[in-house]
XYZ file of C-alpha atoms in Angstrom:
568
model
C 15.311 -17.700 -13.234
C 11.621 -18.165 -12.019
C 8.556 -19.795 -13.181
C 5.040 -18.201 -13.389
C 2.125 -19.971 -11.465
C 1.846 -21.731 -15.328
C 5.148 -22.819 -15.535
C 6.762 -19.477 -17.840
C 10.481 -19.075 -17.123
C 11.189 -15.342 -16.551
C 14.617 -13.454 -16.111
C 14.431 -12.034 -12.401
C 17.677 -9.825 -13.424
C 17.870 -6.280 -11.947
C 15.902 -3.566 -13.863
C 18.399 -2.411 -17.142
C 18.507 1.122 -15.601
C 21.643 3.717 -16.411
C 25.012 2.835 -14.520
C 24.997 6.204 -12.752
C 21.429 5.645 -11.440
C 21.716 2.184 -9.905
C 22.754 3.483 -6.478
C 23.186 6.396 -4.930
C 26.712 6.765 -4.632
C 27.381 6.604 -8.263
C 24.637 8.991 -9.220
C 26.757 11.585 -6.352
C 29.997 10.199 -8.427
C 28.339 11.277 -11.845
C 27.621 14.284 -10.685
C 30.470 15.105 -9.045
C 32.455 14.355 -12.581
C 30.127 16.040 -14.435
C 29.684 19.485 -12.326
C 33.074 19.620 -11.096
C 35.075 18.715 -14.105
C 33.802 22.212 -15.502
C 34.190 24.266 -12.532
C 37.803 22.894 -12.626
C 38.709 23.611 -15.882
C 37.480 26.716 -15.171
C 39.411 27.541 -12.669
C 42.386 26.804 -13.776
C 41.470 28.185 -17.204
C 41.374 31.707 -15.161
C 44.143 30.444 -12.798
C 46.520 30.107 -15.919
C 45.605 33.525 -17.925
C 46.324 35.291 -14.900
C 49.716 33.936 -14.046
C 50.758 34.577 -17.488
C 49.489 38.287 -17.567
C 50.891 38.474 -14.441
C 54.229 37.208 -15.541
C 54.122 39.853 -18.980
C 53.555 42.408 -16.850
C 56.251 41.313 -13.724
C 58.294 40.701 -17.199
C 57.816 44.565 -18.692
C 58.676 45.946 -15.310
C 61.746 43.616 -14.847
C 62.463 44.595 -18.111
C 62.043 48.280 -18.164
C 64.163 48.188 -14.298
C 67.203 46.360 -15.931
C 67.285 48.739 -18.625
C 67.212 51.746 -16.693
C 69.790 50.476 -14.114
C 72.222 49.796 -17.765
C 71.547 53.382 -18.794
C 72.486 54.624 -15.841
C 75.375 52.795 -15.102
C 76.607 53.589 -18.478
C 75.967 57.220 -17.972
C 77.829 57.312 -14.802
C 80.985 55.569 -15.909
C 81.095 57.154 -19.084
C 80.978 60.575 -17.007
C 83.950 58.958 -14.451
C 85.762 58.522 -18.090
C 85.642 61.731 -19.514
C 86.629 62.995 -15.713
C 89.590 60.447 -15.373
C 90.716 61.491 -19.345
C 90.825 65.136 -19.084
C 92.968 64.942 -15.674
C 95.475 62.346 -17.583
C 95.866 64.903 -20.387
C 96.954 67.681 -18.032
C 100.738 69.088 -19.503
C 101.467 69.639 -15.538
C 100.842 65.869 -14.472
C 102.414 64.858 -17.226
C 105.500 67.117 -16.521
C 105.902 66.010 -12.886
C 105.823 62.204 -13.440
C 108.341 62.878 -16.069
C 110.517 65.062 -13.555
C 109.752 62.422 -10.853
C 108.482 65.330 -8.360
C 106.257 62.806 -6.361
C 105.262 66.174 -4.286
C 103.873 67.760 -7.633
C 102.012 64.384 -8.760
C 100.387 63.883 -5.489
C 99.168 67.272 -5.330
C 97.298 66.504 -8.751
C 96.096 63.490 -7.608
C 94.558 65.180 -4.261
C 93.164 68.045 -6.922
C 91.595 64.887 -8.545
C 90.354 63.494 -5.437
C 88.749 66.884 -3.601
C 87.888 68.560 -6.999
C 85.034 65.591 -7.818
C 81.901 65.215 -7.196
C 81.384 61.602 -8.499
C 82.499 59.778 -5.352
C 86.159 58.575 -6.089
C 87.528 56.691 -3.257
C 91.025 56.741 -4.139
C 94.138 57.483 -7.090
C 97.108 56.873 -7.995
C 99.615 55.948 -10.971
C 101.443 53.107 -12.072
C 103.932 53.045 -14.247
C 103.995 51.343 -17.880
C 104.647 48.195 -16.120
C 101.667 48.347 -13.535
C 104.094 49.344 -10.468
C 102.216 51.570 -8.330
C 104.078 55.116 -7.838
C 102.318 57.734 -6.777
C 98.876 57.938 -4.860
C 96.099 59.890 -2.898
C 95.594 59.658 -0.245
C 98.923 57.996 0.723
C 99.717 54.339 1.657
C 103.379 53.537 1.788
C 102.303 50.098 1.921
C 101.422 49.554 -2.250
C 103.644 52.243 -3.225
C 106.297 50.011 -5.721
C 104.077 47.374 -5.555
C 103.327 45.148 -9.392
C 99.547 45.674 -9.952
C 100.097 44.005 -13.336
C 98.280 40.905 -12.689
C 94.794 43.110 -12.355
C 92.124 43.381 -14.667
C 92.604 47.111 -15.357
C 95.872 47.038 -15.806
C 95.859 43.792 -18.568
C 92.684 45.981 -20.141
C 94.145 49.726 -19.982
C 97.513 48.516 -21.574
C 95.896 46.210 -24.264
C 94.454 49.070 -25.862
C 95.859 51.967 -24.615
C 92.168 52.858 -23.838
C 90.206 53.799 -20.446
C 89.439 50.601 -19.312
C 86.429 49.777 -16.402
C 87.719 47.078 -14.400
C 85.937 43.923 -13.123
C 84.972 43.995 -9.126
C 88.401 43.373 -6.703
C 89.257 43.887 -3.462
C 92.406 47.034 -3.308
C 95.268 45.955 -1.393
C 95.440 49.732 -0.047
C 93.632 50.429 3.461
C 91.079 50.878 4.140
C 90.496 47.429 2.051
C 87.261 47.701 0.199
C 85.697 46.280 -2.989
C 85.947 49.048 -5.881
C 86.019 49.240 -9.762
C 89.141 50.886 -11.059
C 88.755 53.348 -13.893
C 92.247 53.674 -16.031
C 93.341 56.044 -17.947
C 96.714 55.446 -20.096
C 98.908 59.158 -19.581
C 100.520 59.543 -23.001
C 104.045 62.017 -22.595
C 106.105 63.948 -25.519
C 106.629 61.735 -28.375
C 103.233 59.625 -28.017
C 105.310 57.484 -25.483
C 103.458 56.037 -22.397
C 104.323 57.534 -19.019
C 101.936 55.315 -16.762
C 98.431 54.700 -15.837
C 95.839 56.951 -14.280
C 93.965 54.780 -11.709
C 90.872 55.873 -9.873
C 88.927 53.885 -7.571
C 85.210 53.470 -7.523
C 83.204 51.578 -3.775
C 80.474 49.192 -4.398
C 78.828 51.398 -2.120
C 79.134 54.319 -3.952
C 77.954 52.284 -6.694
C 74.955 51.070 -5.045
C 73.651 54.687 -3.484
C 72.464 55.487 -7.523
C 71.191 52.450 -7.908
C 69.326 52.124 -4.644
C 66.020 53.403 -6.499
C 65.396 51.874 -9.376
C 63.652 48.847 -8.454
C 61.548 46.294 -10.435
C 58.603 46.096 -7.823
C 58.262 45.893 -4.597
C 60.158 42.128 -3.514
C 62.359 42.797 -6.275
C 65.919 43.700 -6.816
C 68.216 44.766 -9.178
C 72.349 43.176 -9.168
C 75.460 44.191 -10.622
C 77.483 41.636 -12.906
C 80.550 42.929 -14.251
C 82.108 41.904 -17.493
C 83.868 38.951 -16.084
C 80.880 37.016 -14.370
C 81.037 38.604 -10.647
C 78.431 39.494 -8.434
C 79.401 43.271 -8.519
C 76.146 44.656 -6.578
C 73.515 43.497 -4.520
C 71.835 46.502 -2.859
C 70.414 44.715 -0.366
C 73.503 43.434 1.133
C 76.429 46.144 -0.005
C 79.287 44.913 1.807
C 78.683 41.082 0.905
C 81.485 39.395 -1.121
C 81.478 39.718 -4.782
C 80.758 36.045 -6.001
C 82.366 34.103 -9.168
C 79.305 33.518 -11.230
C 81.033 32.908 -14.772
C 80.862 29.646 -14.861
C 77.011 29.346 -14.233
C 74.942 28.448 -17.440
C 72.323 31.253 -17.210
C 75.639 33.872 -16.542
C 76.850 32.255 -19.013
C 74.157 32.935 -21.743
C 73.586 36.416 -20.207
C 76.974 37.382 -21.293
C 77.226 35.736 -24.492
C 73.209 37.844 -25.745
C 70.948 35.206 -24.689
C 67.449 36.162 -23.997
C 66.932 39.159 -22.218
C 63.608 37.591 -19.778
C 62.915 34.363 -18.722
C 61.603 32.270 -15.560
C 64.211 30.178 -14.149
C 66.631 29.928 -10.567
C 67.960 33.069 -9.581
C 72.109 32.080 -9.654
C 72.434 34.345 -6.513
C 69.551 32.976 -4.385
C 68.913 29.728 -6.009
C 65.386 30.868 -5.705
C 63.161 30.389 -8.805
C 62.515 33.923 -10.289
C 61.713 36.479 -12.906
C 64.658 37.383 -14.549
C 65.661 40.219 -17.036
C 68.288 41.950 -17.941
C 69.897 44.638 -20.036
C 73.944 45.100 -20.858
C 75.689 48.709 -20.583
C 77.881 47.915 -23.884
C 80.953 50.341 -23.077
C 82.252 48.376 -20.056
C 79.972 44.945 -20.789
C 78.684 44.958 -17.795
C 75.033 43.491 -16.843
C 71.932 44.554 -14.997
C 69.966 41.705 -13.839
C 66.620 43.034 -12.497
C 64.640 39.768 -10.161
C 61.389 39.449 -8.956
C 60.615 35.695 -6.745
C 58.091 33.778 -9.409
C 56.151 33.441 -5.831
C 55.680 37.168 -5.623
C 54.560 37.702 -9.268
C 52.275 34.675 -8.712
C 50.718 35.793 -5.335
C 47.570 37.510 -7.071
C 47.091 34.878 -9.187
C 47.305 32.383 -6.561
C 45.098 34.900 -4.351
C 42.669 35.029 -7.388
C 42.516 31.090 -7.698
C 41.645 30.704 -4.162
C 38.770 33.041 -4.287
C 37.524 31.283 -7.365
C 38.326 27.966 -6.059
C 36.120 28.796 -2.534
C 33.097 30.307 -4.577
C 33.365 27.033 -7.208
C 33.191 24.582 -3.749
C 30.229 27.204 -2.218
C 28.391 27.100 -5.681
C 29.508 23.210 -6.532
C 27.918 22.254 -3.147
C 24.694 23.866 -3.713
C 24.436 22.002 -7.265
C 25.363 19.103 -5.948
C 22.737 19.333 -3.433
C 20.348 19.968 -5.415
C 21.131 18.146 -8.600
C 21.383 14.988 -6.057
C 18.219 15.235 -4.730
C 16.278 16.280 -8.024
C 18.237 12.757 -10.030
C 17.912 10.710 -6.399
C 13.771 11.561 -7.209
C 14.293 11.092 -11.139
C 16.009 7.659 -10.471
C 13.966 6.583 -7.917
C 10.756 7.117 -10.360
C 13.650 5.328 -13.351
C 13.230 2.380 -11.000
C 9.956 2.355 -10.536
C 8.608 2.591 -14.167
C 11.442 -0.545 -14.748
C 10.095 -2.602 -12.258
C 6.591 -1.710 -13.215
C 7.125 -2.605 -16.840
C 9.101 -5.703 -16.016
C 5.592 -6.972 -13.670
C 3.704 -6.289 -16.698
C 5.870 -7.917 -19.332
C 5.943 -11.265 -16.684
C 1.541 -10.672 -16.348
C 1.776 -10.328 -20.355
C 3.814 -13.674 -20.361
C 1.616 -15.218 -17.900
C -1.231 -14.378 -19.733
C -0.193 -14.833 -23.120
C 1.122 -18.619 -22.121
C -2.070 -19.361 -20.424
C -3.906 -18.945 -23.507
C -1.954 -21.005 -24.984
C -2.900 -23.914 -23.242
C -7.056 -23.313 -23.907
C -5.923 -22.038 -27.295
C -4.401 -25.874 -28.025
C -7.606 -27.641 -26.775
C -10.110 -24.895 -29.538
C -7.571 -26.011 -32.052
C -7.518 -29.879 -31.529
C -11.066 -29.375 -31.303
C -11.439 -27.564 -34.640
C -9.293 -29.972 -36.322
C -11.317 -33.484 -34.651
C -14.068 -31.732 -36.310
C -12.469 -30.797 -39.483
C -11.454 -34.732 -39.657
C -14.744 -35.693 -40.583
C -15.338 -32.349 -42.648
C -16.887 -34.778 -45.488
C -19.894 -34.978 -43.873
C -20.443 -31.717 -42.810
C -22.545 -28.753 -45.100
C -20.311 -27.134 -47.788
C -20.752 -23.678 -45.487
C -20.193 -25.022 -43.060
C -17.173 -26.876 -43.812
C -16.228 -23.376 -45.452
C -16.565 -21.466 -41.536
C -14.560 -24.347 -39.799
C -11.572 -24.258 -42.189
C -11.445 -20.520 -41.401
C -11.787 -20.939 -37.964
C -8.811 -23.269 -37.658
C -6.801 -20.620 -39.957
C -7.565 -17.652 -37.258
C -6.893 -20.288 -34.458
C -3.335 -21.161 -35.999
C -2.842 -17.411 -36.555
C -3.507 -16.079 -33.013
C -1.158 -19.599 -32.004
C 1.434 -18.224 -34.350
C 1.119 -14.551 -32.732
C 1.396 -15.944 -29.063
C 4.144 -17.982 -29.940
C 5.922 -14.604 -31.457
C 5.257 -12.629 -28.178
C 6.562 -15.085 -26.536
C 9.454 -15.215 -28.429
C 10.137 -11.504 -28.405
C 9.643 -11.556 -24.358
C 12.562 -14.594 -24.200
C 14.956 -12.491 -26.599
C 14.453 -9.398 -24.650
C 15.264 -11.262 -21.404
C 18.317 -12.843 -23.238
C 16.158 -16.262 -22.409
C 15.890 -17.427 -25.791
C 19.887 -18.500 -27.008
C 19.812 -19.541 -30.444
C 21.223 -23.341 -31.658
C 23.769 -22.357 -34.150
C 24.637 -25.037 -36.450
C 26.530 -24.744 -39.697
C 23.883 -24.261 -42.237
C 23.277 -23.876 -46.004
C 21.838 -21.154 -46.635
C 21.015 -21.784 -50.629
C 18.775 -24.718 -49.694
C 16.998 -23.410 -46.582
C 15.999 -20.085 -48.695
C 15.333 -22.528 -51.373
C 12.874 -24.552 -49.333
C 10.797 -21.179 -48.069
C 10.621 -19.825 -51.801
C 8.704 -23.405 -52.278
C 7.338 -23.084 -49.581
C 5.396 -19.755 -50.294
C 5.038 -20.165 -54.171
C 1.452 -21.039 -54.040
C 0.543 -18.518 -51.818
C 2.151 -15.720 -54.421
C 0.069 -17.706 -57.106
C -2.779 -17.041 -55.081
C -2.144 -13.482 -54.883
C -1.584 -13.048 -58.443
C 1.536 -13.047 -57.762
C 5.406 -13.689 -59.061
C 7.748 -15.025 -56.723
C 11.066 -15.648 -57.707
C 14.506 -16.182 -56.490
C 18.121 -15.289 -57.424
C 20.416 -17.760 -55.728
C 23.846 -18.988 -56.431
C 24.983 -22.553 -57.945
C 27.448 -23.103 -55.103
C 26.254 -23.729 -51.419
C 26.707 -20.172 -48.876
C 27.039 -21.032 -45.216
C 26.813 -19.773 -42.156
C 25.988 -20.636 -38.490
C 22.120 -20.565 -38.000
C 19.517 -21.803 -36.020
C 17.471 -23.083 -38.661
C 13.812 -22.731 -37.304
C 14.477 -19.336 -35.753
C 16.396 -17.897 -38.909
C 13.509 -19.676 -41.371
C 10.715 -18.074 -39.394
C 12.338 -14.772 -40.227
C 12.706 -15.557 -43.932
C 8.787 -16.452 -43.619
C 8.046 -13.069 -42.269
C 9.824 -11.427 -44.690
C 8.564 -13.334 -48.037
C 4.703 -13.285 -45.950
C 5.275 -9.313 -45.343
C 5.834 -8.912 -49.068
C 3.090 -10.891 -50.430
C 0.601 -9.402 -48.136
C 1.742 -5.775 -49.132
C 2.290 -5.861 -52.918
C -1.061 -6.021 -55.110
C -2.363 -8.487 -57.731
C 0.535 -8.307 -61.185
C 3.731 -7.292 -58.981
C 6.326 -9.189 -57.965
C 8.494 -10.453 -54.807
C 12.068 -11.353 -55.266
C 14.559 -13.477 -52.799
C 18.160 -12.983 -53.281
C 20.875 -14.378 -51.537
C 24.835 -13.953 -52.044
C 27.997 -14.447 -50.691
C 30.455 -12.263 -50.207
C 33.921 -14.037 -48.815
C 35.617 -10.766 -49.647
C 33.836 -9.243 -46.893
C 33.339 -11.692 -44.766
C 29.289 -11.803 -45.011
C 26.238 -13.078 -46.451
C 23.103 -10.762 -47.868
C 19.866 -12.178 -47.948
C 17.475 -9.710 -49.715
C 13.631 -9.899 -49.991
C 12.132 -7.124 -52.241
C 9.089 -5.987 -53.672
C 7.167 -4.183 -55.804
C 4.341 -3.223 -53.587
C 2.757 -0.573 -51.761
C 5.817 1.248 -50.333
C 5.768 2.882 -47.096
C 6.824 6.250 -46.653
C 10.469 6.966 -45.826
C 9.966 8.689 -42.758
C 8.130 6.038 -41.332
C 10.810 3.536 -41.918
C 12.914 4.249 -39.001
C 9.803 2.942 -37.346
C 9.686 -0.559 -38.977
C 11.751 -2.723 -36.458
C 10.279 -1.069 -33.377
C 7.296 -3.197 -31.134
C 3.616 -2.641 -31.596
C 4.036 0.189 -34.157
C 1.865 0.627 -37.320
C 2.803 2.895 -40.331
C -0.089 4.199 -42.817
C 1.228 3.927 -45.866
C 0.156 7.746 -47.806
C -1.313 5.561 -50.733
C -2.764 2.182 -48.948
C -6.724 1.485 -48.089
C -5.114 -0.144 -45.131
C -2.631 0.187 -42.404
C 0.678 -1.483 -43.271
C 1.261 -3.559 -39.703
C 4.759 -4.208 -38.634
C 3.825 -4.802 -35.054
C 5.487 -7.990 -34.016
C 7.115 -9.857 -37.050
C 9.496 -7.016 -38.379
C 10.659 -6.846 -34.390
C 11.174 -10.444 -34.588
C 13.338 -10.409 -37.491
C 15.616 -8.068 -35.953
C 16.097 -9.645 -32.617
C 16.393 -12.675 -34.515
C 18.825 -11.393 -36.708
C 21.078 -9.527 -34.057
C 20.914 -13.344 -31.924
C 22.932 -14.229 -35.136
C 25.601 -11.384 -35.135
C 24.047 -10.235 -38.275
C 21.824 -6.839 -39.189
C 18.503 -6.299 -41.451
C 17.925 -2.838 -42.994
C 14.760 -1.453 -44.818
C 14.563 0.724 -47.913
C 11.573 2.190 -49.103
C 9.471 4.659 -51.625
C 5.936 4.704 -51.207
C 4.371 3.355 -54.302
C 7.527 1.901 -55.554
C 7.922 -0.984 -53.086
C 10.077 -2.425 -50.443
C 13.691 -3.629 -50.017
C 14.372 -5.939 -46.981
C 18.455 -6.573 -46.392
C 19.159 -9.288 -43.825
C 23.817 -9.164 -43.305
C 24.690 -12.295 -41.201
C 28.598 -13.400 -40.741
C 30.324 -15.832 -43.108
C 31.573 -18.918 -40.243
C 35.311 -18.638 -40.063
C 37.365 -21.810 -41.897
């Protein structure tokens, strides 16, 4: 706090400028928020459209792969079915493994072997009990060997059907990993006579499969109908793995969905996966793509965005720095420029003050012997102490208004009734109104309404308000003073209203601000709110409370003051 050269205490606070302009690191924090918070959402806006177009499409061609590699799977050991059937229904096979001429059998079986083209690695039969008895080319080494504990054989002689077996390792040499395809061999009288077994490689497997591929990094796997890795062309003489008792293998075989993002169960790597069943042997095709590979545009295409937002960003930021650093700077300037003037305007306006005192002592020493003086006279003195009172009256406002708009001026708040201070001012004014031709009346309630007040400061803004409506409502009308609590609510209403002049309602926005002055469409003279309806609102607002206006030219004025009920 400092004093003026005439003893005014001033607020030396900082100038009430914008948080983002009162240095010049938050004003390059603002607009860092405010340009880059768009250019991110931007880019990741773009960023996130892409990746997902990217993933329907990585998703259409993993889709489309896995579905091919079923059909053709199915086609191909449908085709090794039909070959494997007609061969078991042959009168002459079935006539040699009824005579037991192993020479004759093994002949067919090399006929089945040479006369192929689809790639079978080996044959042989077993008899109804899955004892291996004849086979091509020849391995003493399984021959009356038990094969019943294999897939094809607990599948072929379930349901006497040709049966695709799951991925194993043959005991014959040389030992390799091969599907068997087996065919039941039916004799006279619909009796069983043994199995037709013919043995399909991995490898074999994996040469018509080698180019259907969903994209470049991706792959396409074999499961068979039992959860096992059957083929990965990418590494053909790899071990089959166990898989069935992964979740995603899992789903897979019991219909789940047929694409979806998630770790690849082979690689562990996170990856586009779809895939499509072959329903006659219930195998799967899983087609895979790494989720880094179908990302890598998008990630490309963020990166380009992301280094033209940080090229363009800079050059805003730049610029929009220097252009607010030069618009804040001048902010500053115009604050501390109108703060000087409001402290010269308060040094001024409390210097008159002090001559102002000594004209009105002077006025009334003379007015003290007024009995003496000539009836004129007498007449020009009384109205020169009335205009010295009112300019004292009008400094002390400005003053006032200065303090509250420092935050100088703190209010006293005492518990006050309200009934007999409005009370008082209606008194106080009611010759005045009778003056004017005038009715003044008041509405107040039988039971006292409090609330905490300053009582000069709140009384000089119920004299405003009851002054302001005599002075602007013509001989006959009538001013009205209303007050009422409302406990319900929490509040009190003071109204003032009148039946004069009006003011326009587009000018009443305009009421409660400094120095303005509103022509009323249908007055001979300006109506003047320039200082007193600004004091009533600061006033008010010092008191937690609000003050409205409502207004209809010609139809008069409504003034509603809303302070706080005290608490119990």
């Amino acid at each position: 706090m400092a004093r003026s050269p005439a003893g005014l205490e001033v607020a030396t606070r900082p100038p009430d400028v914008p948080w983002f302009l009162r240095s010049r690191a938050r004003l390059f924090a603002t607009l860092l928020v405010v340009l880059a918070l768009p250019f991110a959402v931007f880019s990741a806006d773009v960023a996130l459209n892409a990746r997902k177009s990217l993933e329907e499409q990585a998703s259409r061609q993993n889709t489309a792969a896995a579905r091919l590699g079923a059909e053709a799977v199915e086609a191909h050991f449908e085709g090794l079915s039909r070959y494997m059937e007609a061969y078991a229904r042959s009168p002459d096979l079935a006539a040699a493994i009824e005579a037991q001429d192993a020479q004759a059998v093994r002949a067919h079986l090399k006929d089945l072997i040479q006369g192929n083209r689809r790639n079978l690695d080996r044959v042989f039969i077993a008899d109804p009990d899955g004892v291996e008895r004849y086979d091509w080319p020849v391995d003493p080494t399984v021959i009356g060997k038990s094969f019943a504990f294999r897939d094809w054989y607990k599948g072929v002689s379930r349901g006497r059907d040709t049966y695709v077996s799951e991925v194993y390792l043959r005991a014959a040499t040389p030992k390799r990993y091969v599907v068997a395809i087996a065919v039941p061999i039916v004799g006279s009288g619909d009796a069983i006579l043994g199995y037709l077994v013919a043995q399909y490689t991995i490898q074999a497997l994996s040469q018509r499969l080698a180019e259907i591929k969903p994209a470049e990094a991706g792959t396409i796997t074999l499961i068979d109908q039992n959860g096992h890795l059957a083929l990965e062309p990418k590494n053909q003489d790899a071990e089959p793995q166990d898989l069935s008792q992964h979740p995603l293998i899992q789903q897979m075989l019991n219909g789940g969905e047929e694409s979806l993002i998630a770790e690849d169960p082979r690689s562990h790597v996170w990856s586009l996966l779809s895939f499509a069943r072959a329903p006659s042997i219930r195998w799967i095709v899983l087609a895979q793509q790494p989720a880094a590979a179908v990302h890598a545009p998008a990630k490309a295409l963020q990166n380009s965005i992301l280094l033209l937002s940080l090229l363009f960003l800079g050059g805003m930021l730049g610029l929009g720095f220097v252009w607010l650093n030069v618009v804040r700077r001048h902010n500053i300037a115009l604050l501390e420029l109108q703060r000087q003037k409001d402290l010269l305007s308060g040094m001024v306006i409390h210097d008159l003050r002090n001559p102002l005192a000594a004209a009105i002592g002077s006025i009334d020493l003379v007015r003290a012997h007024s009995q003496e003086m000539d009836p004129l006279v007498r007449e020009d003195v009384t109205r020169a102490a009335q205009s010295a009172k009112r300019v004292r009256d009008l400094l002390n406002t400005l003053l006032d208004i200065m303090r509250m708009e420092e935050g100088v001026l703190a209010p006293k708040l005492l518990r006050q009734d309200l009934v007999a201070l409005v009370r008082s001012k209606v008194d106080e004014y009611r010759p005045l109104a009778q003056a004017a031709s005038l009715i003044l009346r008041e509405v107040l309630p039988e039971q006292p309404v409090e609330a905490n007040v300053d009582a000069d400061l709140f009384g000089r803004v119920i004299d405003n308000l009851i002054t302001n409506a005599i002075k602007h409502t013509p001989r006959g009308g009538q001013v009205a003073v209303e007050l009422a609590g409302e406990p319900e609510k929490n509040r009190v209403i003071l109204i003032v209203s009148d039946t004069g002049e009006g003011i326009p309602p587009e000018a009443v926005p305009r009421l409660f601000q400094k120095f303005s002055r509103v022509a009323g469409q249908e007055m001979e003279r300006p109506h003047d709110v320039g200082l007193g309806l600004v004091f009533c609102r600061m006033a008010t607002e010092l008191h937690g409370g609000t003050i409205q206006a409502e207004s209809t030219s010609g139809r008069g004025t409504v003034f509603r003051v809303v302070l706080p009920m005290p608490r119990t």
